[in-house]
């Protein structure tokens, strides 16, 4: 199979972790006899450093004409003072929109070898295997009007949360379909005791559930869900939620399973899938060679699975990561007390070695 992929390393640790993810992709493609056609383009601060647009036209064009996009991270404090629409993050938000990627899947799994790495007790985190289904193109991130207006001292800032029934329905269906391949449970997370958006959300999700017999739907307010996620993470299967709640809960899920650096994500539903690790650009450790590439590597697995339907290949990547963890290799972000840590490059090489060893 020919895999046409656009690579967007982006900012901060993005290039370092993406480089390792691409090496893993090459190893798995080689092992299974696939051909890769990779193009590298710029996004976020990396694009702003050479131009005025965090998502230049030739980046959009390359993405739209490939089968999948693999991104590293965006965000660079050097551009924090830029107006909102020119910040690095705006490039990513526009890319998600351009690609029509409304469904963001964020699995959080506690690998058996990592039960001791969680800040939670091993007996609480053991067996955690949940999937956050985050609506990605609506809510506060995109709602209009939005502004900061008025004179200094009495300025007023406005953001708007809006959700239409079609947007709720299409993401709900993604969650129900996924649940059928898992443990048949969907937890819809909202704030229906306060927000109109959430009232409509709950109503539409409940209505959709009727088409998925066998899937058990429950609802929880987001504050309560945040608490339950640390008290009994293994009870969660599919978590369906709107954009902002999903952003917050997915970082929390990363903390629960040991490190945000381990979390992968797939943004699908449009013509071209966008694959991004959940962690950000982490400017504080960028360029030090210590970033955890496993989130980006596991993102490759999601890409193989969701954009190319290459399940065996995806599983190969996931088992390689699991094997490397079982062998005890750690990067600094999740090395336990007294446990040594290896660099980004070393971790990537361990996974590549493990993939090759399967032959
Ligand atoms: C994420 C990130 C992004 C988001 C930022 C970088 C815009 O935090 O993918 O979770 O908020 O969606
Ligand atoms: Mg986030």
mmCIF file of C-alpha atoms and ligand atoms in Angstrom:
data_model
loop_
_atom_site.group_PDB
_atom_site.id
_atom_site.type_symbol
_atom_site.label_atom_id
_atom_site.label_comp_id
_atom_site.label_asym_id
_atom_site.label_seq_id
_atom_site.Cartn_x
_atom_site.Cartn_y
_atom_site.Cartn_z
ATOM 1 C CA UNK A 1 0.000 0.000 0.000
ATOM 2 C CA UNK A 2 1.188 3.549 -0.712
ATOM 3 C CA UNK A 3 0.798 5.784 2.349
ATOM 4 C CA UNK A 4 0.729 9.486 1.462
ATOM 5 C CA UNK A 5 1.301 11.442 4.639
ATOM 6 C CA UNK A 6 2.031 15.077 5.438
ATOM 7 C CA UNK A 7 4.296 15.563 8.443
ATOM 8 C CA UNK A 8 3.921 18.734 10.516
ATOM 9 C CA UNK A 9 6.610 18.707 13.225
ATOM 10 C CA UNK A 10 5.528 22.133 14.538
ATOM 11 C CA UNK A 11 6.963 23.726 17.659
ATOM 12 C CA UNK A 12 8.849 22.970 20.864
ATOM 13 C CA UNK A 13 9.340 19.244 21.347
ATOM 14 C CA UNK A 14 7.185 18.613 18.258
ATOM 15 C CA UNK A 15 10.116 18.091 15.843
ATOM 16 C CA UNK A 16 11.997 15.795 18.270
ATOM 17 C CA UNK A 17 9.095 13.457 18.962
ATOM 18 C CA UNK A 18 7.860 13.514 15.364
ATOM 19 C CA UNK A 19 11.275 12.468 14.103
ATOM 20 C CA UNK A 20 11.098 9.322 16.254
ATOM 21 C CA UNK A 21 7.487 8.694 15.238
ATOM 22 C CA UNK A 22 8.508 8.820 11.571
ATOM 23 C CA UNK A 23 11.369 6.347 12.175
ATOM 24 C CA UNK A 24 8.858 3.993 13.764
ATOM 25 C CA UNK A 25 6.489 4.499 10.842
ATOM 26 C CA UNK A 26 9.311 3.664 8.440
ATOM 27 C CA UNK A 27 10.188 0.507 10.359
ATOM 28 C CA UNK A 28 6.612 -0.724 10.380
ATOM 29 C CA UNK A 29 6.101 0.146 6.699
ATOM 30 C CA UNK A 30 9.247 -1.767 5.842
ATOM 31 C CA UNK A 31 8.171 -4.756 7.917
ATOM 32 C CA UNK A 32 4.814 -4.987 6.163
ATOM 33 C CA UNK A 33 5.938 -3.990 2.674
ATOM 34 C CA UNK A 34 4.214 -0.594 2.464
ATOM 35 C CA UNK A 35 5.597 2.419 0.647
ATOM 36 C CA UNK A 36 5.718 5.820 2.248
ATOM 37 C CA UNK A 37 5.355 9.163 0.540
ATOM 38 C CA UNK A 38 6.162 11.774 3.181
ATOM 39 C CA UNK A 39 6.077 15.546 2.829
ATOM 40 C CA UNK A 40 7.158 17.903 5.587
ATOM 41 C CA UNK A 41 5.420 21.250 6.063
ATOM 42 C CA UNK A 42 5.358 24.025 8.670
ATOM 43 C CA UNK A 43 2.651 24.953 11.160
ATOM 44 C CA UNK A 44 2.343 27.171 14.244
ATOM 45 C CA UNK A 45 5.364 29.094 15.502
ATOM 46 C CA UNK A 46 7.607 27.275 13.017
ATOM 47 C CA UNK A 47 5.551 28.822 10.194
ATOM 48 C CA UNK A 48 5.427 32.238 11.887
ATOM 49 C CA UNK A 49 9.219 32.258 12.146
ATOM 50 C CA UNK A 50 9.450 32.409 8.352
ATOM 51 C CA UNK A 51 6.180 34.144 7.459
ATOM 52 C CA UNK A 52 3.045 35.738 8.828
ATOM 53 C CA UNK A 53 0.627 32.856 8.839
ATOM 54 C CA UNK A 54 0.567 30.005 11.393
ATOM 55 C CA UNK A 55 -1.055 27.844 8.700
ATOM 56 C CA UNK A 56 0.428 28.809 5.312
ATOM 57 C CA UNK A 57 -1.516 27.900 2.156
ATOM 58 C CA UNK A 58 1.048 25.352 1.021
ATOM 59 C CA UNK A 59 0.673 23.533 4.343
ATOM 60 C CA UNK A 60 -3.115 23.327 3.927
ATOM 61 C CA UNK A 61 -2.701 22.231 0.346
ATOM 62 C CA UNK A 62 -0.235 19.466 1.222
ATOM 63 C CA UNK A 63 -2.507 18.230 4.034
ATOM 64 C CA UNK A 64 -5.626 18.198 1.869
ATOM 65 C CA UNK A 65 -3.882 16.254 -0.860
ATOM 66 C CA UNK A 66 -2.539 13.512 1.411
ATOM 67 C CA UNK A 67 -4.332 10.615 3.057
ATOM 68 C CA UNK A 68 -3.344 11.566 6.594
ATOM 69 C CA UNK A 69 -1.497 14.246 8.548
ATOM 70 C CA UNK A 70 0.927 13.533 11.382
ATOM 71 C CA UNK A 71 1.530 16.533 13.617
ATOM 72 C CA UNK A 72 3.937 17.115 16.514
ATOM 73 C CA UNK A 73 2.818 20.082 18.591
ATOM 74 C CA UNK A 74 2.123 23.797 18.260
ATOM 75 C CA UNK A 75 2.757 26.627 20.689
ATOM 76 C CA UNK A 76 5.679 28.970 21.256
ATOM 77 C CA UNK A 77 5.785 31.620 23.997
ATOM 78 C CA UNK A 78 7.623 33.949 21.588
ATOM 79 C CA UNK A 79 4.314 34.497 19.816
ATOM 80 C CA UNK A 80 2.056 34.698 22.892
ATOM 81 C CA UNK A 81 1.588 38.442 22.451
ATOM 82 C CA UNK A 82 0.270 38.037 18.893
ATOM 83 C CA UNK A 83 -3.432 38.652 18.265
ATOM 84 C CA UNK A 84 -5.465 35.489 18.745
ATOM 85 C CA UNK A 85 -5.907 34.638 15.080
ATOM 86 C CA UNK A 86 -2.148 34.793 14.473
ATOM 87 C CA UNK A 87 -1.018 32.721 17.429
ATOM 88 C CA UNK A 88 0.527 29.308 16.677
ATOM 89 C CA UNK A 89 -2.530 27.608 18.216
ATOM 90 C CA UNK A 90 -4.796 29.373 15.708
ATOM 91 C CA UNK A 91 -2.973 27.493 12.942
ATOM 92 C CA UNK A 92 -3.914 24.176 14.498
ATOM 93 C CA UNK A 93 -7.524 25.193 15.089
ATOM 94 C CA UNK A 94 -7.838 26.274 11.456
ATOM 95 C CA UNK A 95 -6.235 23.066 10.257
ATOM 96 C CA UNK A 96 -8.755 21.000 12.237
ATOM 97 C CA UNK A 97 -11.519 23.019 10.582
ATOM 98 C CA UNK A 98 -10.051 22.778 7.077
ATOM 99 C CA UNK A 99 -9.789 19.014 7.424
ATOM 100 C CA UNK A 100 -13.283 18.710 8.898
ATOM 101 C CA UNK A 101 -11.797 16.746 11.796
ATOM 102 C CA UNK A 102 -14.712 16.957 14.215
ATOM 103 C CA UNK A 103 -14.074 13.771 16.197
ATOM 104 C CA UNK A 104 -11.047 13.696 18.448
ATOM 105 C CA UNK A 105 -10.329 10.246 19.869
ATOM 106 C CA UNK A 106 -8.030 10.228 22.870
ATOM 107 C CA UNK A 107 -7.382 6.797 24.341
ATOM 108 C CA UNK A 108 -5.868 6.585 27.823
ATOM 109 C CA UNK A 109 -4.552 3.161 28.740
ATOM 110 C CA UNK A 110 -2.616 2.094 31.786
ATOM 111 C CA UNK A 111 0.080 -0.215 30.421
ATOM 112 C CA UNK A 112 0.654 -3.048 32.911
ATOM 113 C CA UNK A 113 4.326 -2.042 33.209
ATOM 114 C CA UNK A 114 3.286 1.457 34.273
ATOM 115 C CA UNK A 115 1.015 0.726 37.207
ATOM 116 C CA UNK A 116 3.678 2.157 39.506
ATOM 117 C CA UNK A 117 4.175 5.299 37.397
ATOM 118 C CA UNK A 118 0.778 6.791 38.118
ATOM 119 C CA UNK A 119 0.453 9.272 40.951
ATOM 120 C CA UNK A 120 -2.556 7.135 41.896
ATOM 121 C CA UNK A 121 -2.292 3.826 43.734
ATOM 122 C CA UNK A 122 -1.614 0.844 41.470
ATOM 123 C CA UNK A 123 -4.847 -0.901 42.517
ATOM 124 C CA UNK A 124 -6.838 2.164 41.402
ATOM 125 C CA UNK A 125 -5.176 2.709 38.034
ATOM 126 C CA UNK A 126 -4.663 -0.975 37.094
ATOM 127 C CA UNK A 127 -6.800 -1.964 34.116
ATOM 128 C CA UNK A 128 -7.668 1.595 33.056
ATOM 129 C CA UNK A 129 -8.612 1.606 29.379
ATOM 130 C CA UNK A 130 -10.771 4.525 28.382
ATOM 131 C CA UNK A 131 -11.410 6.519 25.251
ATOM 132 C CA UNK A 132 -12.282 10.187 25.339
ATOM 133 C CA UNK A 133 -14.355 11.220 22.318
ATOM 134 C CA UNK A 134 -13.960 14.967 22.210
ATOM 135 C CA UNK A 135 -16.023 17.174 19.882
ATOM 136 C CA UNK A 136 -13.332 19.202 18.120
ATOM 137 C CA UNK A 137 -14.919 21.872 15.935
ATOM 138 C CA UNK A 138 -17.438 23.575 18.187
ATOM 139 C CA UNK A 139 -18.044 25.140 21.573
ATOM 140 C CA UNK A 140 -16.008 27.922 23.102
ATOM 141 C CA UNK A 141 -13.080 27.361 20.767
ATOM 142 C CA UNK A 142 -14.989 28.561 17.728
ATOM 143 C CA UNK A 143 -18.135 30.352 18.975
ATOM 144 C CA UNK A 144 -18.878 33.897 17.857
ATOM 145 C CA UNK A 145 -18.946 36.609 19.051
ATOM 146 C CA UNK A 146 -15.561 36.626 20.699
ATOM 147 C CA UNK A 147 -13.564 39.686 21.677
ATOM 148 C CA UNK A 148 -11.759 41.778 24.226
ATOM 149 C CA UNK A 149 -13.310 45.238 24.002
ATOM 150 C CA UNK A 150 -13.316 48.543 25.856
ATOM 151 C CA UNK A 151 -10.725 50.804 27.398
ATOM 152 C CA UNK A 152 -7.954 49.491 29.667
ATOM 153 C CA UNK A 153 -9.221 49.188 33.209
ATOM 154 C CA UNK A 154 -12.771 48.407 32.156
ATOM 155 C CA UNK A 155 -12.301 46.021 29.266
ATOM 156 C CA UNK A 156 -14.693 43.148 28.794
ATOM 157 C CA UNK A 157 -13.805 39.781 27.268
ATOM 158 C CA UNK A 158 -16.378 37.603 25.547
ATOM 159 C CA UNK A 159 -16.394 34.018 24.332
ATOM 160 C CA UNK A 160 -19.418 32.148 23.147
ATOM 161 C CA UNK A 161 -20.368 28.522 23.554
ATOM 162 C CA UNK A 162 -22.699 27.292 20.832
ATOM 163 C CA UNK A 163 -23.709 23.801 19.799
ATOM 164 C CA UNK A 164 -26.197 22.862 17.116
ATOM 165 C CA UNK A 165 -28.065 19.571 17.073
ATOM 166 C CA UNK A 166 -26.262 18.208 13.973
ATOM 167 C CA UNK A 167 -22.851 18.811 15.557
ATOM 168 C CA UNK A 168 -23.899 17.006 18.728
ATOM 169 C CA UNK A 169 -25.494 14.162 16.854
ATOM 170 C CA UNK A 170 -22.516 13.390 14.611
ATOM 171 C CA UNK A 171 -20.049 13.209 17.495
ATOM 172 C CA UNK A 172 -22.477 11.169 19.593
ATOM 173 C CA UNK A 173 -22.721 8.608 16.795
ATOM 174 C CA UNK A 174 -18.926 8.287 16.676
ATOM 175 C CA UNK A 175 -18.942 7.511 20.406
ATOM 176 C CA UNK A 176 -21.714 4.910 20.160
ATOM 177 C CA UNK A 177 -20.078 3.133 17.223
ATOM 178 C CA UNK A 178 -16.763 3.007 19.099
ATOM 179 C CA UNK A 179 -18.432 1.727 22.257
ATOM 180 C CA UNK A 180 -19.740 -1.267 20.332
ATOM 181 C CA UNK A 181 -16.163 -2.298 19.583
ATOM 182 C CA UNK A 182 -15.235 -1.847 23.239
ATOM 183 C CA UNK A 183 -17.196 -2.462 26.445
ATOM 184 C CA UNK A 184 -20.514 -1.010 25.266
ATOM 185 C CA UNK A 185 -20.550 1.905 27.687
ATOM 186 C CA UNK A 186 -20.816 5.607 26.840
ATOM 187 C CA UNK A 187 -20.544 8.253 29.533
ATOM 188 C CA UNK A 188 -21.658 11.639 28.234
ATOM 189 C CA UNK A 189 -20.074 14.474 30.181
ATOM 190 C CA UNK A 190 -21.750 17.888 30.329
ATOM 191 C CA UNK A 191 -22.773 20.699 32.660
ATOM 192 C CA UNK A 192 -26.504 20.427 32.089
ATOM 193 C CA UNK A 193 -27.320 21.873 35.523
ATOM 194 C CA UNK A 194 -25.971 25.234 34.360
ATOM 195 C CA UNK A 195 -25.465 25.473 30.578
ATOM 196 C CA UNK A 196 -28.051 25.494 27.786
ATOM 197 C CA UNK A 197 -25.488 23.938 25.443
ATOM 198 C CA UNK A 198 -25.246 21.010 27.818
ATOM 199 C CA UNK A 199 -29.036 20.669 28.147
ATOM 200 C CA UNK A 200 -29.329 20.343 24.386
ATOM 201 C CA UNK A 201 -26.283 18.065 24.339
ATOM 202 C CA UNK A 202 -27.847 15.671 26.841
ATOM 203 C CA UNK A 203 -31.170 15.648 24.994
ATOM 204 C CA UNK A 204 -29.605 14.897 21.588
ATOM 205 C CA UNK A 205 -27.205 12.264 22.953
ATOM 206 C CA UNK A 206 -30.084 10.507 24.734
ATOM 207 C CA UNK A 207 -32.099 10.497 21.524
ATOM 208 C CA UNK A 208 -29.192 9.065 19.483
ATOM 209 C CA UNK A 209 -28.606 6.310 22.026
ATOM 210 C CA UNK A 210 -31.895 4.711 20.986
ATOM 211 C CA UNK A 211 -30.267 3.670 17.693
ATOM 212 C CA UNK A 212 -27.541 1.729 19.497
ATOM 213 C CA UNK A 213 -29.223 -1.017 21.459
ATOM 214 C CA UNK A 214 -26.812 -2.812 23.706
ATOM 215 C CA UNK A 215 -24.801 0.315 24.438
ATOM 216 C CA UNK A 216 -25.384 1.617 27.931
ATOM 217 C CA UNK A 217 -25.523 5.436 28.107
ATOM 218 C CA UNK A 218 -25.025 7.410 31.298
ATOM 219 C CA UNK A 219 -24.557 11.118 31.981
ATOM 220 C CA UNK A 220 -22.356 12.980 34.417
ATOM 221 C CA UNK A 221 -21.623 16.609 35.146
ATOM 222 C CA UNK A 222 -18.069 17.539 34.240
ATOM 223 C CA UNK A 223 -17.053 18.437 37.801
ATOM 224 C CA UNK A 224 -18.211 15.102 39.071
ATOM 225 C CA UNK A 225 -16.597 13.298 36.125
ATOM 226 C CA UNK A 226 -13.264 14.949 36.963
ATOM 227 C CA UNK A 227 -13.491 13.546 40.472
ATOM 228 C CA UNK A 228 -14.543 10.056 39.362
ATOM 229 C CA UNK A 229 -11.717 9.944 36.841
ATOM 230 C CA UNK A 230 -9.175 9.935 39.657
ATOM 231 C CA UNK A 231 -11.252 7.823 42.040
ATOM 232 C CA UNK A 232 -12.165 4.979 39.716
ATOM 233 C CA UNK A 233 -10.622 5.434 36.266
ATOM 234 C CA UNK A 234 -11.115 1.795 35.278
ATOM 235 C CA UNK A 235 -14.910 2.228 35.322
ATOM 236 C CA UNK A 236 -14.696 4.528 32.302
ATOM 237 C CA UNK A 237 -15.093 3.150 28.782
ATOM 238 C CA UNK A 238 -16.076 5.745 26.158
ATOM 239 C CA UNK A 239 -16.298 9.312 27.453
ATOM 240 C CA UNK A 240 -18.254 11.573 25.102
ATOM 241 C CA UNK A 241 -17.877 15.292 25.632
ATOM 242 C CA UNK A 242 -17.694 18.754 24.082
ATOM 243 C CA UNK A 243 -14.514 20.507 23.001
ATOM 244 C CA UNK A 244 -13.350 22.339 26.131
ATOM 245 C CA UNK A 245 -14.344 19.654 28.643
ATOM 246 C CA UNK A 246 -12.554 17.107 26.443
ATOM 247 C CA UNK A 247 -9.410 19.220 26.334
ATOM 248 C CA UNK A 248 -9.290 19.366 30.121
ATOM 249 C CA UNK A 249 -10.319 15.791 30.892
ATOM 250 C CA UNK A 250 -7.825 14.342 28.390
ATOM 251 C CA UNK A 251 -4.861 16.007 30.105
ATOM 252 C CA UNK A 252 -6.213 14.703 33.394
ATOM 253 C CA UNK A 253 -6.449 11.207 31.919
ATOM 254 C CA UNK A 254 -2.790 11.545 30.904
ATOM 255 C CA UNK A 255 -1.886 12.292 34.506
ATOM 256 C CA UNK A 256 -3.904 9.304 35.682
ATOM 257 C CA UNK A 257 -2.084 6.801 33.455
ATOM 258 C CA UNK A 258 1.377 8.084 34.343
ATOM 259 C CA UNK A 259 2.289 10.800 31.873
ATOM 260 C CA UNK A 260 0.645 13.070 29.361
ATOM 261 C CA UNK A 261 3.631 12.213 27.175
ATOM 262 C CA UNK A 262 2.113 8.781 26.533
ATOM 263 C CA UNK A 263 -1.199 9.930 25.106
ATOM 264 C CA UNK A 264 -2.016 9.742 21.410
ATOM 265 C CA UNK A 265 -4.924 11.204 19.517
ATOM 266 C CA UNK A 266 -6.763 10.896 16.236
ATOM 267 C CA UNK A 267 -8.855 13.731 14.811
ATOM 268 C CA UNK A 268 -11.151 12.184 12.279
ATOM 269 C CA UNK A 269 -14.518 12.553 10.595
ATOM 270 C CA UNK A 270 -13.374 14.708 7.684
ATOM 271 C CA UNK A 271 -11.739 13.942 4.368
ATOM 272 C CA UNK A 272 -8.229 13.658 5.828
ATOM 273 C CA UNK A 273 -7.382 12.419 9.329
ATOM 274 C CA UNK A 274 -5.151 14.523 11.578
ATOM 275 C CA UNK A 275 -3.008 12.695 14.127
ATOM 276 C CA UNK A 276 -1.482 14.547 17.049
ATOM 277 C CA UNK A 277 -0.119 13.508 20.434
ATOM 278 C CA UNK A 278 -2.164 15.042 23.260
ATOM 279 C CA UNK A 279 0.823 16.761 24.896
ATOM 280 C CA UNK A 280 1.735 20.248 23.790
ATOM 281 C CA UNK A 281 4.991 21.841 22.647
ATOM 282 C CA UNK A 282 6.518 21.831 26.177
ATOM 283 C CA UNK A 283 8.885 24.776 25.492
ATOM 284 C CA UNK A 284 10.612 24.264 28.860
ATOM 285 C CA UNK A 285 12.178 20.983 27.724
ATOM 286 C CA UNK A 286 12.356 21.616 23.969
ATOM 287 C CA UNK A 287 15.727 20.907 22.363
ATOM 288 C CA UNK A 288 17.033 19.013 25.396
ATOM 289 C CA UNK A 289 16.483 15.613 23.832
ATOM 290 C CA UNK A 290 14.515 14.349 26.830
ATOM 291 C CA UNK A 291 10.933 14.565 25.564
ATOM 292 C CA UNK A 292 8.848 11.407 25.579
ATOM 293 C CA UNK A 293 8.248 10.283 21.973
ATOM 294 C CA UNK A 294 5.795 7.521 22.912
ATOM 295 C CA UNK A 295 2.695 9.730 22.581
ATOM 296 C CA UNK A 296 3.763 10.589 19.031
ATOM 297 C CA UNK A 297 4.667 6.963 18.310
ATOM 298 C CA UNK A 298 1.307 5.702 19.567
ATOM 299 C CA UNK A 299 -0.260 8.400 17.391
ATOM 300 C CA UNK A 300 1.273 6.628 14.393
ATOM 301 C CA UNK A 301 -0.613 3.505 15.482
ATOM 302 C CA UNK A 302 -3.884 5.442 15.509
ATOM 303 C CA UNK A 303 -3.108 6.769 12.030
ATOM 304 C CA UNK A 304 -2.454 3.285 10.670
ATOM 305 C CA UNK A 305 -5.697 2.078 12.228
ATOM 306 C CA UNK A 306 -8.071 4.915 11.412
ATOM 307 C CA UNK A 307 -6.812 6.350 8.115
ATOM 308 C CA UNK A 308 -5.392 3.224 6.510
ATOM 309 C CA UNK A 309 -7.350 0.412 8.180
ATOM 310 C CA UNK A 310 -4.017 -1.305 8.871
ATOM 311 C CA UNK A 311 -4.948 -2.951 12.154
ATOM 312 C CA UNK A 312 -2.079 -5.458 12.262
ATOM 313 C CA UNK A 313 0.422 -2.680 11.678
ATOM 314 C CA UNK A 314 -1.188 -0.539 14.383
ATOM 315 C CA UNK A 315 -1.049 -3.427 16.825
ATOM 316 C CA UNK A 316 2.606 -3.991 15.949
ATOM 317 C CA UNK A 317 3.438 -0.434 17.010
ATOM 318 C CA UNK A 318 1.367 -0.720 20.179
ATOM 319 C CA UNK A 319 2.920 -4.032 21.199
ATOM 320 C CA UNK A 320 6.391 -2.668 20.491
ATOM 321 C CA UNK A 321 5.709 0.239 22.858
ATOM 322 C CA UNK A 322 4.303 -2.116 25.452
ATOM 323 C CA UNK A 323 7.378 -4.360 25.139
ATOM 324 C CA UNK A 324 9.765 -1.440 25.565
ATOM 325 C CA UNK A 325 7.883 -0.363 28.684
ATOM 326 C CA UNK A 326 7.985 -3.895 30.060
ATOM 327 C CA UNK A 327 11.759 -3.945 29.507
ATOM 328 C CA UNK A 328 11.824 -0.960 31.872
ATOM 329 C CA UNK A 329 12.841 1.838 29.527
ATOM 330 C CA UNK A 330 11.600 5.270 30.602
ATOM 331 C CA UNK A 331 12.022 8.893 29.577
ATOM 332 C CA UNK A 332 12.424 11.470 32.341
ATOM 333 C CA UNK A 333 8.733 12.427 32.484
ATOM 334 C CA UNK A 334 7.674 9.055 33.867
ATOM 335 C CA UNK A 335 10.825 7.490 35.306
ATOM 336 C CA UNK A 336 10.202 6.398 38.876
ATOM 337 C CA UNK A 337 12.439 7.261 41.832
ATOM 338 C CA UNK A 338 15.804 5.601 41.388
ATOM 339 C CA UNK A 339 14.908 4.512 37.879
ATOM 340 C CA UNK A 340 17.226 5.738 35.125
ATOM 341 C CA UNK A 341 15.890 7.511 32.079
ATOM 342 C CA UNK A 342 16.826 7.480 28.411
ATOM 343 C CA UNK A 343 16.690 10.183 25.757
ATOM 344 C CA UNK A 344 14.055 10.843 23.098
ATOM 345 C CA UNK A 345 16.252 9.275 20.427
ATOM 346 C CA UNK A 346 17.097 6.242 22.547
ATOM 347 C CA UNK A 347 13.432 5.632 23.302
ATOM 348 C CA UNK A 348 12.546 5.888 19.616
ATOM 349 C CA UNK A 349 15.332 3.434 18.745
ATOM 350 C CA UNK A 350 14.099 0.957 21.361
ATOM 351 C CA UNK A 351 10.670 0.939 19.739
ATOM 352 C CA UNK A 352 12.158 0.562 16.257
ATOM 353 C CA UNK A 353 14.310 -2.346 17.483
ATOM 354 C CA UNK A 354 11.310 -3.989 19.033
ATOM 355 C CA UNK A 355 9.319 -3.640 15.810
ATOM 356 C CA UNK A 356 12.152 -5.211 13.792
ATOM 357 C CA UNK A 357 12.528 -8.026 16.324
ATOM 358 C CA UNK A 358 9.002 -9.300 15.545
ATOM 359 C CA UNK A 359 10.088 -10.773 12.209
HETATM 360 C C1 LIG B 1 -4.861 19.919 22.593
HETATM 361 C C2 LIG B 1 -4.214 21.264 22.763
HETATM 362 C C3 LIG B 1 -4.873 22.249 21.796
HETATM 363 C C4 LIG B 1 -6.346 22.333 22.150
HETATM 364 C C5 LIG B 1 -4.220 23.652 21.756
HETATM 365 C C6 LIG B 1 -2.753 23.577 21.431
HETATM 366 C C7 LIG B 1 -4.934 24.554 20.802
HETATM 367 O O1 LIG B 1 -4.312 21.680 24.080
HETATM 368 O O2 LIG B 1 -4.833 19.389 21.466
HETATM 369 O O3 LIG B 1 -5.389 19.393 23.582
HETATM 370 O O4 LIG B 1 -6.708 23.058 23.093
HETATM 371 O O5 LIG B 1 -7.144 21.666 21.491
HETATM 372 MG MG1 LIG B 2 -5.077 20.176 25.410
#
